[in-house]
Amino acid sequence: MNATHEVLNQSTPLADYNVYATNRALRDALAFHLPGSDEGPRLALGALVGSSSMQQHARLANVHGPQLRSHDRFGHRLDQVEFHPSYHALMGAAVGAGLHGTPWAKGAGAHVERAAGFMLFTELEPSILCPVSMTYAGTPALRGNPAVAADWFAKLSNTAYDPRLVPLAQKAGVTMGMGMTEKQGGSDVRANTTRGTFAQSDAWGRRYELVGHKWFFSAPMCDAFLVLAQTEGGLSCLFLPRVLPDGTLNTIRIQRLKDKLGNKANASSEVEFHGASAWLVGEEGRGVQRILEMGTLTRLDCALGTAGLMRQAVSLALHHCTQRKAFGRPLVAHALMKNVLADMALESEAATALALRLARAVDRQDDPYEALMRRVLTPVAKYWVCKRGSALAQEAMECLGGNGYVEEGGEGVMARIYREMPVNSIWEGAGNIMALDLLRAVRGSGRSATGSQTIAEALAAELATARGANAAYDRFADALPGRIDAAVDEAEGRRLAQDIALAVQASLLRRHAPDVVFDTFCRSRLGGDWGQAYGTLPAGSDFDTILARAMPH
Ligand SMILES: Cc1cc2nc3c(=O)[nH]c(=O)nc-3n(C[C@H](O)[C@H](O)[C@H](O)COP(=O)(O)OP(=O)(O)OC[C@H]3O[C@@H](n4cnc5c(N)ncnc54)[C@H](O)[C@@H]3O)c2cc1C
């Protein structure tokens, strides 16, 4: 008698499905970049990250975020961060899949494979990928100190996760972080005030004592960090281990953890250095160039991570809209909803394509043409994919109606995606900094190592691969190389980054997506037959085919 109602017409959780097997866009892109490669490991990872047991870990790691233990009860400093066991389960899975330093110990194709794995894992939990990404990015930069690299490399690439705070010799695997940003300046690191005073030389080279602070210092439980400090010779890059070779703790004082919008499972801290020991990496006074080697790779991960989140948001929206009915029909059967979903599916596929193209350029380290593509596509992909991510998350959330906005103890995955999106855009160089970096690339010599090609020529060659199939594309692609000119106005930096992104995305869709995806992308994004919000594709578009391709089941 007291029953008020039956719960009807609610969608089910999107769980226990293979995140890789159902991602046609990613599979087709990989078939293009790594033809004939073994899909077995990706299918295994796809099943793992789509499982409800791992999703439960992701929920718990976000709800029970990291806690700082600055002191013990007797007043001794601890400077440790405690995590929920689910955080460690996620870290173990990511490191076990070799998403950190492992590709540097492998051969051709390893970075593209890892990029795919990174995107897939993002769909499970993105914030724990922060230390995973920094470890990936920091490993090659250590070449600047061969003695440190010799001792640390094997453990940075080992797939064993070992969170213990013990000396290197006792650890099975290690992780790395980075410290650049200070209170008075993040983008402008030349404003750094942290001082490094030369102490002595030892087995790891020149050792300095650091006094100063870092305003953002993520994943402070990493085993080592690359940091910037002012030394006698100028701004230098230094290797800062948490545990010193003699087994004592380095004097890195964790002041507090940041209370962030999203990225909840990951700890981001503020730290002070009280005479902490750090060893020079690379040349003294050339620290910015050295640490940017790391920054370039974390920028790749910002694009990969955002593309992964975009795919997840589209999958959740499609899943919901096939189950939920309104006005007598499933939401996905309504013309306007078809348009919204198809428009987002195109954006998501284009983001996957561009991020993976950049990973291919990273993979082919010794190819001069790819070096040019890496130089130009790093700021372009970081800028554009991250910019589009936040807007897409909002639209995907709206597809779920009010439920999309609800957290419900961490079950509201869409809310988590929405809160996570902006960090990829801000950290490692916000939008304007990426646009400025693109202009720097264009204004520099813009030539490959062999000097045979400029950035404009390389881009023209890349775009030529798709010429002749779509008039809007041809017009756009033909005009672009001429705009890559040293004289481009700084105020137009964002627009140039956007247009390079769109042109390269279209060229990739031509090469590894069905014609309908390429044509609809060109007509809307390049031909101007489009509005200013998602869901504004031209009415005659083949929505059903685009949606069928994007369905997560
Ligand atoms: C969750 C999180 C984790 C982080 N983790 C780390 C970490 O582990 N290590 C680390 O070193 N940093 C970390 N950061 C810091 C991050 O990299 C910086 O916040 C970022 O680089 C921007 O620096 P800033 O905050 O000092 O902003 P500012 O440099 O003050 O920039 C503010 C705005 O001004 C713009 N701007 C700056 N210069 C120009 C210009 N010349 N022309 C036009 N516009 C300009 C920027 O694009 C930005 O939009 C983290 C940040 C977040 C949010």
JSON list of C-alpha atoms in Angstrom, two decimals, residues 110-322:
[
{"chain": "A", "resi": 110, "resn": "ALA", "atom": "CA", "xyz": [55.92, 1.11, -28.60]},
{"chain": "A", "resi": 111, "resn": "HIS", "atom": "CA", "xyz": [54.88, 4.75, -28.18]},
{"chain": "A", "resi": 112, "resn": "VAL", "atom": "CA", "xyz": [51.81, 4.35, -30.39]},
{"chain": "A", "resi": 113, "resn": "GLU", "atom": "CA", "xyz": [50.83, 1.19, -28.48]},
{"chain": "A", "resi": 114, "resn": "ARG", "atom": "CA", "xyz": [51.33, 3.02, -25.21]},
{"chain": "A", "resi": 115, "resn": "ALA", "atom": "CA", "xyz": [49.30, 5.98, -26.48]},
{"chain": "A", "resi": 116, "resn": "ALA", "atom": "CA", "xyz": [46.38, 3.68, -27.22]},
{"chain": "A", "resi": 117, "resn": "GLY", "atom": "CA", "xyz": [46.70, 2.11, -23.77]},
{"chain": "A", "resi": 118, "resn": "PHE", "atom": "CA", "xyz": [46.84, 5.55, -22.16]},
{"chain": "A", "resi": 119, "resn": "MET", "atom": "CA", "xyz": [43.63, 6.60, -23.93]},
{"chain": "A", "resi": 120, "resn": "LEU", "atom": "CA", "xyz": [41.89, 3.40, -22.89]},
{"chain": "A", "resi": 121, "resn": "PHE", "atom": "CA", "xyz": [43.00, 3.71, -19.28]},
{"chain": "A", "resi": 122, "resn": "THR", "atom": "CA", "xyz": [41.77, 7.30, -19.16]},
{"chain": "A", "resi": 123, "resn": "GLU", "atom": "CA", "xyz": [38.28, 5.90, -19.62]},
{"chain": "A", "resi": 124, "resn": "LEU", "atom": "CA", "xyz": [38.72, 4.10, -16.32]},
{"chain": "A", "resi": 125, "resn": "GLU", "atom": "CA", "xyz": [40.36, 6.82, -14.21]},
{"chain": "A", "resi": 126, "resn": "PRO", "atom": "CA", "xyz": [42.33, 9.76, -15.55]},
{"chain": "A", "resi": 127, "resn": "SER", "atom": "CA", "xyz": [43.80, 11.37, -12.45]},
{"chain": "A", "resi": 128, "resn": "ILE", "atom": "CA", "xyz": [46.07, 8.53, -11.39]},
{"chain": "A", "resi": 129, "resn": "LEU", "atom": "CA", "xyz": [47.61, 8.82, -14.85]},
{"chain": "A", "resi": 130, "resn": "CYS", "atom": "CA", "xyz": [49.30, 12.04, -13.71]},
{"chain": "A", "resi": 131, "resn": "PRO", "atom": "CA", "xyz": [52.34, 10.30, -12.13]},
{"chain": "A", "resi": 132, "resn": "VAL", "atom": "CA", "xyz": [52.20, 7.66, -14.87]},
{"chain": "A", "resi": 133, "resn": "SER", "atom": "CA", "xyz": [52.48, 10.37, -17.51]},
{"chain": "A", "resi": 134, "resn": "MET", "atom": "CA", "xyz": [55.24, 12.23, -15.67]},
{"chain": "A", "resi": 135, "resn": "THR", "atom": "CA", "xyz": [57.22, 9.00, -15.40]},
{"chain": "A", "resi": 136, "resn": "TYR", "atom": "CA", "xyz": [56.83, 8.40, -19.13]},
{"chain": "A", "resi": 137, "resn": "ALA", "atom": "CA", "xyz": [57.92, 11.94, -19.88]},
{"chain": "A", "resi": 138, "resn": "GLY", "atom": "CA", "xyz": [60.75, 12.14, -17.35]},
{"chain": "A", "resi": 139, "resn": "THR", "atom": "CA", "xyz": [62.54, 8.93, -18.34]},
{"chain": "A", "resi": 140, "resn": "PRO", "atom": "CA", "xyz": [64.19, 10.18, -21.57]},
{"chain": "A", "resi": 141, "resn": "ALA", "atom": "CA", "xyz": [65.07, 13.57, -20.02]},
{"chain": "A", "resi": 142, "resn": "LEU", "atom": "CA", "xyz": [67.32, 11.70, -17.57]},
{"chain": "A", "resi": 143, "resn": "ARG", "atom": "CA", "xyz": [69.73, 11.05, -20.44]},
{"chain": "A", "resi": 144, "resn": "GLY", "atom": "CA", "xyz": [71.06, 14.48, -19.45]},
{"chain": "A", "resi": 145, "resn": "ASN", "atom": "CA", "xyz": [72.69, 12.76, -16.47]},
{"chain": "A", "resi": 146, "resn": "PRO", "atom": "CA", "xyz": [73.99, 9.37, -17.67]},
{"chain": "A", "resi": 147, "resn": "ALA", "atom": "CA", "xyz": [74.98, 8.23, -14.14]},
{"chain": "A", "resi": 148, "resn": "VAL", "atom": "CA", "xyz": [71.48, 8.79, -12.77]},
{"chain": "A", "resi": 149, "resn": "ALA", "atom": "CA", "xyz": [69.93, 7.29, -15.90]},
{"chain": "A", "resi": 150, "resn": "ALA", "atom": "CA", "xyz": [72.10, 4.17, -15.52]},
{"chain": "A", "resi": 151, "resn": "ASP", "atom": "CA", "xyz": [70.84, 3.63, -11.98]},
{"chain": "A", "resi": 152, "resn": "TRP", "atom": "CA", "xyz": [67.17, 4.56, -12.51]},
{"chain": "A", "resi": 153, "resn": "PHE", "atom": "CA", "xyz": [66.24, 3.64, -16.08]},
{"chain": "A", "resi": 154, "resn": "ALA", "atom": "CA", "xyz": [65.51, -0.06, -15.57]},
{"chain": "A", "resi": 155, "resn": "LYS", "atom": "CA", "xyz": [63.18, 0.62, -12.66]},
{"chain": "A", "resi": 156, "resn": "LEU", "atom": "CA", "xyz": [61.38, 3.48, -14.43]},
{"chain": "A", "resi": 157, "resn": "SER", "atom": "CA", "xyz": [60.52, 1.11, -17.25]},
{"chain": "A", "resi": 158, "resn": "ASN", "atom": "CA", "xyz": [59.78, -1.96, -15.13]},
{"chain": "A", "resi": 159, "resn": "THR", "atom": "CA", "xyz": [56.11, -2.93, -15.00]},
{"chain": "A", "resi": 160, "resn": "ALA", "atom": "CA", "xyz": [56.13, -3.65, -11.26]},
{"chain": "A", "resi": 161, "resn": "TYR", "atom": "CA", "xyz": [54.34, -1.03, -9.17]},
{"chain": "A", "resi": 162, "resn": "ASP", "atom": "CA", "xyz": [56.05, -0.46, -5.83]},
{"chain": "A", "resi": 163, "resn": "PRO", "atom": "CA", "xyz": [54.69, 2.43, -3.72]},
{"chain": "A", "resi": 164, "resn": "ARG", "atom": "CA", "xyz": [57.04, 1.88, -0.76]},
{"chain": "A", "resi": 165, "resn": "LEU", "atom": "CA", "xyz": [59.14, 4.78, 0.48]},
{"chain": "A", "resi": 166, "resn": "VAL", "atom": "CA", "xyz": [62.44, 2.90, 0.52]},
{"chain": "A", "resi": 167, "resn": "PRO", "atom": "CA", "xyz": [65.87, 3.37, -1.14]},
{"chain": "A", "resi": 168, "resn": "LEU", "atom": "CA", "xyz": [66.15, 2.73, -4.87]},
{"chain": "A", "resi": 169, "resn": "ALA", "atom": "CA", "xyz": [68.05, -0.53, -4.37]},
{"chain": "A", "resi": 170, "resn": "GLN", "atom": "CA", "xyz": [65.06, -2.06, -2.57]},
{"chain": "A", "resi": 171, "resn": "LYS", "atom": "CA", "xyz": [62.43, -0.91, -5.07]},
{"chain": "A", "resi": 172, "resn": "ALA", "atom": "CA", "xyz": [61.04, -3.06, -7.87]},
{"chain": "A", "resi": 173, "resn": "GLY", "atom": "CA", "xyz": [59.72, -0.07, -9.82]},
{"chain": "A", "resi": 174, "resn": "VAL", "atom": "CA", "xyz": [59.78, 3.71, -9.47]},
{"chain": "A", "resi": 175, "resn": "THR", "atom": "CA", "xyz": [57.81, 6.77, -10.60]},
{"chain": "A", "resi": 176, "resn": "MET", "atom": "CA", "xyz": [58.74, 10.37, -11.34]},
{"chain": "A", "resi": 177, "resn": "GLY", "atom": "CA", "xyz": [57.17, 13.83, -11.05]},
{"chain": "A", "resi": 178, "resn": "MET", "atom": "CA", "xyz": [58.13, 17.38, -11.99]},
{"chain": "A", "resi": 179, "resn": "GLY", "atom": "CA", "xyz": [58.40, 20.75, -10.25]},
{"chain": "A", "resi": 180, "resn": "MET", "atom": "CA", "xyz": [58.44, 23.94, -12.29]},
{"chain": "A", "resi": 181, "resn": "THR", "atom": "CA", "xyz": [55.53, 26.12, -11.15]},
{"chain": "A", "resi": 182, "resn": "GLU", "atom": "CA", "xyz": [56.11, 28.60, -8.32]},
{"chain": "A", "resi": 183, "resn": "LYS", "atom": "CA", "xyz": [53.76, 31.14, -6.78]},
{"chain": "A", "resi": 184, "resn": "GLN", "atom": "CA", "xyz": [55.06, 34.10, -8.74]},
{"chain": "A", "resi": 185, "resn": "GLY", "atom": "CA", "xyz": [55.03, 32.38, -12.11]},
{"chain": "A", "resi": 186, "resn": "GLY", "atom": "CA", "xyz": [54.08, 29.14, -13.82]},
{"chain": "A", "resi": 187, "resn": "SER", "atom": "CA", "xyz": [54.07, 29.87, -17.52]},
{"chain": "A", "resi": 188, "resn": "ASP", "atom": "CA", "xyz": [57.00, 32.25, -17.07]},
{"chain": "A", "resi": 189, "resn": "VAL", "atom": "CA", "xyz": [59.38, 29.89, -15.30]},
{"chain": "A", "resi": 190, "resn": "ARG", "atom": "CA", "xyz": [62.18, 32.43, -15.66]},
{"chain": "A", "resi": 191, "resn": "ALA", "atom": "CA", "xyz": [60.59, 34.02, -12.59]},
{"chain": "A", "resi": 192, "resn": "ASN", "atom": "CA", "xyz": [61.51, 30.93, -10.48]},
{"chain": "A", "resi": 193, "resn": "THR", "atom": "CA", "xyz": [63.22, 31.89, -7.23]},
{"chain": "A", "resi": 194, "resn": "THR", "atom": "CA", "xyz": [64.14, 28.44, -5.86]},
{"chain": "A", "resi": 195, "resn": "ARG", "atom": "CA", "xyz": [67.93, 28.49, -5.41]},
{"chain": "A", "resi": 196, "resn": "GLY", "atom": "CA", "xyz": [70.36, 25.62, -5.92]},
{"chain": "A", "resi": 197, "resn": "THR", "atom": "CA", "xyz": [73.77, 26.02, -4.28]},
{"chain": "A", "resi": 198, "resn": "PHE", "atom": "CA", "xyz": [76.57, 23.78, -5.49]},
{"chain": "A", "resi": 199, "resn": "ALA", "atom": "CA", "xyz": [77.64, 21.39, -2.70]},
{"chain": "A", "resi": 200, "resn": "GLN", "atom": "CA", "xyz": [79.99, 18.79, -4.21]},
{"chain": "A", "resi": 201, "resn": "SER", "atom": "CA", "xyz": [80.41, 16.29, -7.04]},
{"chain": "A", "resi": 202, "resn": "ASP", "atom": "CA", "xyz": [79.80, 12.59, -6.46]},
{"chain": "A", "resi": 203, "resn": "ALA", "atom": "CA", "xyz": [78.81, 9.44, -8.33]},
{"chain": "A", "resi": 204, "resn": "TRP", "atom": "CA", "xyz": [75.73, 11.20, -9.78]},
{"chain": "A", "resi": 205, "resn": "GLY", "atom": "CA", "xyz": [77.66, 14.28, -10.84]},
{"chain": "A", "resi": 206, "resn": "ARG", "atom": "CA", "xyz": [77.19, 17.83, -9.55]},
{"chain": "A", "resi": 207, "resn": "ARG", "atom": "CA", "xyz": [75.06, 17.92, -6.38]},
{"chain": "A", "resi": 208, "resn": "TYR", "atom": "CA", "xyz": [73.21, 21.07, -5.32]},
{"chain": "A", "resi": 209, "resn": "GLU", "atom": "CA", "xyz": [71.30, 22.02, -2.20]},
{"chain": "A", "resi": 210, "resn": "LEU", "atom": "CA", "xyz": [67.86, 23.44, -2.92]},
{"chain": "A", "resi": 211, "resn": "VAL", "atom": "CA", "xyz": [66.13, 26.15, -0.90]},
{"chain": "A", "resi": 212, "resn": "GLY", "atom": "CA", "xyz": [62.75, 27.39, -2.09]},
{"chain": "A", "resi": 213, "resn": "HIS", "atom": "CA", "xyz": [59.28, 26.16, -2.95]},
{"chain": "A", "resi": 214, "resn": "LYS", "atom": "CA", "xyz": [56.99, 24.79, -5.66]},
{"chain": "A", "resi": 215, "resn": "TRP", "atom": "CA", "xyz": [53.39, 25.96, -5.78]},
{"chain": "A", "resi": 216, "resn": "PHE", "atom": "CA", "xyz": [52.17, 22.96, -7.76]},
{"chain": "A", "resi": 217, "resn": "PHE", "atom": "CA", "xyz": [53.94, 19.67, -7.20]},
{"chain": "A", "resi": 218, "resn": "SER", "atom": "CA", "xyz": [51.73, 16.78, -8.25]},
{"chain": "A", "resi": 219, "resn": "ALA", "atom": "CA", "xyz": [52.08, 13.20, -7.07]},
{"chain": "A", "resi": 220, "resn": "PRO", "atom": "CA", "xyz": [54.54, 14.06, -4.29]},
{"chain": "A", "resi": 221, "resn": "MET", "atom": "CA", "xyz": [54.84, 10.35, -3.44]},
{"chain": "A", "resi": 222, "resn": "CYS", "atom": "CA", "xyz": [56.84, 9.79, -6.62]},
{"chain": "A", "resi": 223, "resn": "ASP", "atom": "CA", "xyz": [60.35, 8.47, -6.08]},
{"chain": "A", "resi": 224, "resn": "ALA", "atom": "CA", "xyz": [62.08, 11.34, -7.86]},
{"chain": "A", "resi": 225, "resn": "PHE", "atom": "CA", "xyz": [61.37, 14.65, -9.61]},
{"chain": "A", "resi": 226, "resn": "LEU", "atom": "CA", "xyz": [62.88, 16.89, -12.20]},
{"chain": "A", "resi": 227, "resn": "VAL", "atom": "CA", "xyz": [62.82, 20.45, -10.86]},
{"chain": "A", "resi": 228, "resn": "LEU", "atom": "CA", "xyz": [63.93, 23.87, -11.99]},
{"chain": "A", "resi": 229, "resn": "ALA", "atom": "CA", "xyz": [66.15, 26.02, -9.75]},
{"chain": "A", "resi": 230, "resn": "GLN", "atom": "CA", "xyz": [68.37, 29.06, -10.14]},
{"chain": "A", "resi": 231, "resn": "THR", "atom": "CA", "xyz": [72.02, 28.02, -9.87]},
{"chain": "A", "resi": 232, "resn": "GLU", "atom": "CA", "xyz": [75.12, 30.08, -10.44]},
{"chain": "A", "resi": 233, "resn": "GLY", "atom": "CA", "xyz": [74.94, 29.38, -14.16]},
{"chain": "A", "resi": 234, "resn": "GLY", "atom": "CA", "xyz": [71.22, 30.29, -14.49]},
{"chain": "A", "resi": 235, "resn": "LEU", "atom": "CA", "xyz": [67.98, 28.32, -14.48]},
{"chain": "A", "resi": 236, "resn": "SER", "atom": "CA", "xyz": [68.94, 24.64, -14.31]},
{"chain": "A", "resi": 237, "resn": "CYS", "atom": "CA", "xyz": [67.22, 21.26, -14.34]},
{"chain": "A", "resi": 238, "resn": "LEU", "atom": "CA", "xyz": [67.92, 19.07, -11.32]},
{"chain": "A", "resi": 239, "resn": "PHE", "atom": "CA", "xyz": [67.14, 15.49, -10.35]},
{"chain": "A", "resi": 240, "resn": "LEU", "atom": "CA", "xyz": [65.55, 15.38, -6.89]},
{"chain": "A", "resi": 241, "resn": "PRO", "atom": "CA", "xyz": [65.06, 11.92, -5.30]},
{"chain": "A", "resi": 242, "resn": "ARG", "atom": "CA", "xyz": [62.74, 11.51, -2.31]},
{"chain": "A", "resi": 243, "resn": "VAL", "atom": "CA", "xyz": [65.05, 9.01, -0.63]},
{"chain": "A", "resi": 244, "resn": "LEU", "atom": "CA", "xyz": [68.76, 9.82, -0.81]},
{"chain": "A", "resi": 245, "resn": "PRO", "atom": "CA", "xyz": [71.38, 7.21, -1.76]},
{"chain": "A", "resi": 246, "resn": "ASP", "atom": "CA", "xyz": [72.31, 6.84, 1.96]},
{"chain": "A", "resi": 247, "resn": "GLY", "atom": "CA", "xyz": [68.70, 5.84, 2.74]},
{"chain": "A", "resi": 248, "resn": "THR", "atom": "CA", "xyz": [67.68, 9.06, 4.52]},
{"chain": "A", "resi": 249, "resn": "LEU", "atom": "CA", "xyz": [64.67, 11.13, 3.43]},
{"chain": "A", "resi": 250, "resn": "ASN", "atom": "CA", "xyz": [65.43, 14.17, 1.29]},
{"chain": "A", "resi": 251, "resn": "THR", "atom": "CA", "xyz": [64.19, 17.44, 2.83]},
{"chain": "A", "resi": 252, "resn": "ILE", "atom": "CA", "xyz": [61.11, 17.94, 0.64]},
{"chain": "A", "resi": 253, "resn": "ARG", "atom": "CA", "xyz": [58.45, 19.35, 2.97]},
{"chain": "A", "resi": 254, "resn": "ILE", "atom": "CA", "xyz": [54.86, 18.87, 1.83]},
{"chain": "A", "resi": 255, "resn": "GLN", "atom": "CA", "xyz": [53.00, 21.99, 3.02]},
{"chain": "A", "resi": 256, "resn": "ARG", "atom": "CA", "xyz": [49.51, 20.94, 2.03]},
{"chain": "A", "resi": 257, "resn": "LEU", "atom": "CA", "xyz": [47.51, 19.19, -0.68]},
{"chain": "A", "resi": 258, "resn": "LYS", "atom": "CA", "xyz": [45.57, 21.23, -3.22]},
{"chain": "A", "resi": 259, "resn": "ASP", "atom": "CA", "xyz": [41.79, 21.20, -2.95]},
{"chain": "A", "resi": 260, "resn": "LYS", "atom": "CA", "xyz": [41.05, 20.79, -6.66]},
{"chain": "A", "resi": 261, "resn": "LEU", "atom": "CA", "xyz": [37.97, 21.00, -8.87]},
{"chain": "A", "resi": 262, "resn": "GLY", "atom": "CA", "xyz": [38.56, 17.48, -10.17]},
{"chain": "A", "resi": 263, "resn": "ASN", "atom": "CA", "xyz": [41.51, 15.10, -10.48]},
{"chain": "A", "resi": 264, "resn": "LYS", "atom": "CA", "xyz": [40.46, 13.92, -7.04]},
{"chain": "A", "resi": 265, "resn": "ALA", "atom": "CA", "xyz": [42.25, 10.59, -6.82]},
{"chain": "A", "resi": 266, "resn": "ASN", "atom": "CA", "xyz": [45.60, 12.22, -7.53]},
{"chain": "A", "resi": 267, "resn": "ALA", "atom": "CA", "xyz": [47.47, 14.24, -4.91]},
{"chain": "A", "resi": 268, "resn": "SER", "atom": "CA", "xyz": [48.77, 17.65, -5.98]},
{"chain": "A", "resi": 269, "resn": "SER", "atom": "CA", "xyz": [50.80, 19.42, -3.35]},
{"chain": "A", "resi": 270, "resn": "GLU", "atom": "CA", "xyz": [52.66, 22.56, -2.37]},
{"chain": "A", "resi": 271, "resn": "VAL", "atom": "CA", "xyz": [56.21, 21.87, -1.21]},
{"chain": "A", "resi": 272, "resn": "GLU", "atom": "CA", "xyz": [59.23, 23.58, 0.26]},
{"chain": "A", "resi": 273, "resn": "PHE", "atom": "CA", "xyz": [62.83, 22.51, -0.14]},
{"chain": "A", "resi": 274, "resn": "HIS", "atom": "CA", "xyz": [64.93, 22.88, 2.99]},
{"chain": "A", "resi": 275, "resn": "GLY", "atom": "CA", "xyz": [68.41, 22.23, 1.63]},
{"chain": "A", "resi": 276, "resn": "ALA", "atom": "CA", "xyz": [67.20, 19.23, -0.40]},
{"chain": "A", "resi": 277, "resn": "SER", "atom": "CA", "xyz": [69.88, 17.41, -2.42]},
{"chain": "A", "resi": 278, "resn": "ALA", "atom": "CA", "xyz": [69.50, 17.45, -6.19]},
{"chain": "A", "resi": 279, "resn": "TRP", "atom": "CA", "xyz": [71.81, 16.53, -9.07]},
{"chain": "A", "resi": 280, "resn": "LEU", "atom": "CA", "xyz": [72.33, 18.49, -12.27]},
{"chain": "A", "resi": 281, "resn": "VAL", "atom": "CA", "xyz": [70.68, 17.12, -15.42]},
{"chain": "A", "resi": 282, "resn": "GLY", "atom": "CA", "xyz": [72.08, 18.46, -18.66]},
{"chain": "A", "resi": 283, "resn": "GLU", "atom": "CA", "xyz": [73.94, 21.71, -18.89]},
{"chain": "A", "resi": 284, "resn": "GLU", "atom": "CA", "xyz": [73.85, 24.29, -16.12]},
{"chain": "A", "resi": 285, "resn": "GLY", "atom": "CA", "xyz": [71.77, 27.31, -17.16]},
{"chain": "A", "resi": 286, "resn": "ARG", "atom": "CA", "xyz": [69.86, 25.34, -19.82]},
{"chain": "A", "resi": 287, "resn": "GLY", "atom": "CA", "xyz": [67.25, 23.91, -17.50]},
{"chain": "A", "resi": 288, "resn": "VAL", "atom": "CA", "xyz": [64.21, 25.18, -19.37]},
{"chain": "A", "resi": 289, "resn": "GLN", "atom": "CA", "xyz": [65.23, 23.42, -22.57]},
{"chain": "A", "resi": 290, "resn": "ARG", "atom": "CA", "xyz": [65.96, 20.23, -20.64]},
{"chain": "A", "resi": 291, "resn": "ILE", "atom": "CA", "xyz": [62.74, 20.13, -18.63]},
{"chain": "A", "resi": 292, "resn": "LEU", "atom": "CA", "xyz": [60.73, 20.99, -21.74]},
{"chain": "A", "resi": 293, "resn": "GLU", "atom": "CA", "xyz": [61.81, 17.63, -23.15]},
{"chain": "A", "resi": 294, "resn": "MET", "atom": "CA", "xyz": [59.66, 16.25, -20.36]},
{"chain": "A", "resi": 295, "resn": "GLY", "atom": "CA", "xyz": [56.97, 18.90, -20.89]},
{"chain": "A", "resi": 296, "resn": "THR", "atom": "CA", "xyz": [56.66, 18.03, -24.58]},
{"chain": "A", "resi": 297, "resn": "LEU", "atom": "CA", "xyz": [55.74, 14.46, -23.71]},
{"chain": "A", "resi": 298, "resn": "THR", "atom": "CA", "xyz": [53.29, 15.37, -20.97]},
{"chain": "A", "resi": 299, "resn": "ARG", "atom": "CA", "xyz": [51.66, 17.67, -23.53]},
{"chain": "A", "resi": 300, "resn": "LEU", "atom": "CA", "xyz": [51.17, 14.62, -25.74]},
{"chain": "A", "resi": 301, "resn": "ASP", "atom": "CA", "xyz": [49.48, 12.94, -22.79]},
{"chain": "A", "resi": 302, "resn": "CYS", "atom": "CA", "xyz": [47.19, 15.94, -22.25]},
{"chain": "A", "resi": 303, "resn": "ALA", "atom": "CA", "xyz": [45.91, 15.40, -25.79]},
{"chain": "A", "resi": 304, "resn": "LEU", "atom": "CA", "xyz": [45.70, 11.62, -25.40]},
{"chain": "A", "resi": 305, "resn": "GLY", "atom": "CA", "xyz": [44.00, 11.88, -22.03]},
{"chain": "A", "resi": 306, "resn": "THR", "atom": "CA", "xyz": [41.44, 14.38, -23.28]},
{"chain": "A", "resi": 307, "resn": "ALA", "atom": "CA", "xyz": [40.71, 12.27, -26.36]},
{"chain": "A", "resi": 308, "resn": "GLY", "atom": "CA", "xyz": [40.13, 9.29, -24.05]},
{"chain": "A", "resi": 309, "resn": "LEU", "atom": "CA", "xyz": [37.77, 11.29, -21.87]},
{"chain": "A", "resi": 310, "resn": "MET", "atom": "CA", "xyz": [35.91, 12.57, -24.93]},
{"chain": "A", "resi": 311, "resn": "ARG", "atom": "CA", "xyz": [35.41, 9.02, -26.14]},
{"chain": "A", "resi": 312, "resn": "GLN", "atom": "CA", "xyz": [34.16, 7.99, -22.70]},
{"chain": "A", "resi": 313, "resn": "ALA", "atom": "CA", "xyz": [31.73, 10.93, -22.55]},
{"chain": "A", "resi": 314, "resn": "VAL", "atom": "CA", "xyz": [30.34, 10.08, -26.00]},
{"chain": "A", "resi": 315, "resn": "SER", "atom": "CA", "xyz": [30.02, 6.39, -25.05]},
{"chain": "A", "resi": 316, "resn": "LEU", "atom": "CA", "xyz": [28.11, 7.27, -21.89]},
{"chain": "A", "resi": 317, "resn": "ALA", "atom": "CA", "xyz": [25.83, 9.63, -23.80]},
{"chain": "A", "resi": 318, "resn": "LEU", "atom": "CA", "xyz": [25.12, 7.06, -26.53]},
{"chain": "A", "resi": 319, "resn": "HIS", "atom": "CA", "xyz": [24.54, 4.32, -23.98]},
{"chain": "A", "resi": 320, "resn": "HIS", "atom": "CA", "xyz": [22.06, 6.45, -22.07]},
{"chain": "A", "resi": 321, "resn": "CYS", "atom": "CA", "xyz": [20.24, 7.76, -25.12]},
{"chain": "A", "resi": 322, "resn": "THR", "atom": "CA", "xyz": [19.63, 4.28, -26.54]}
]
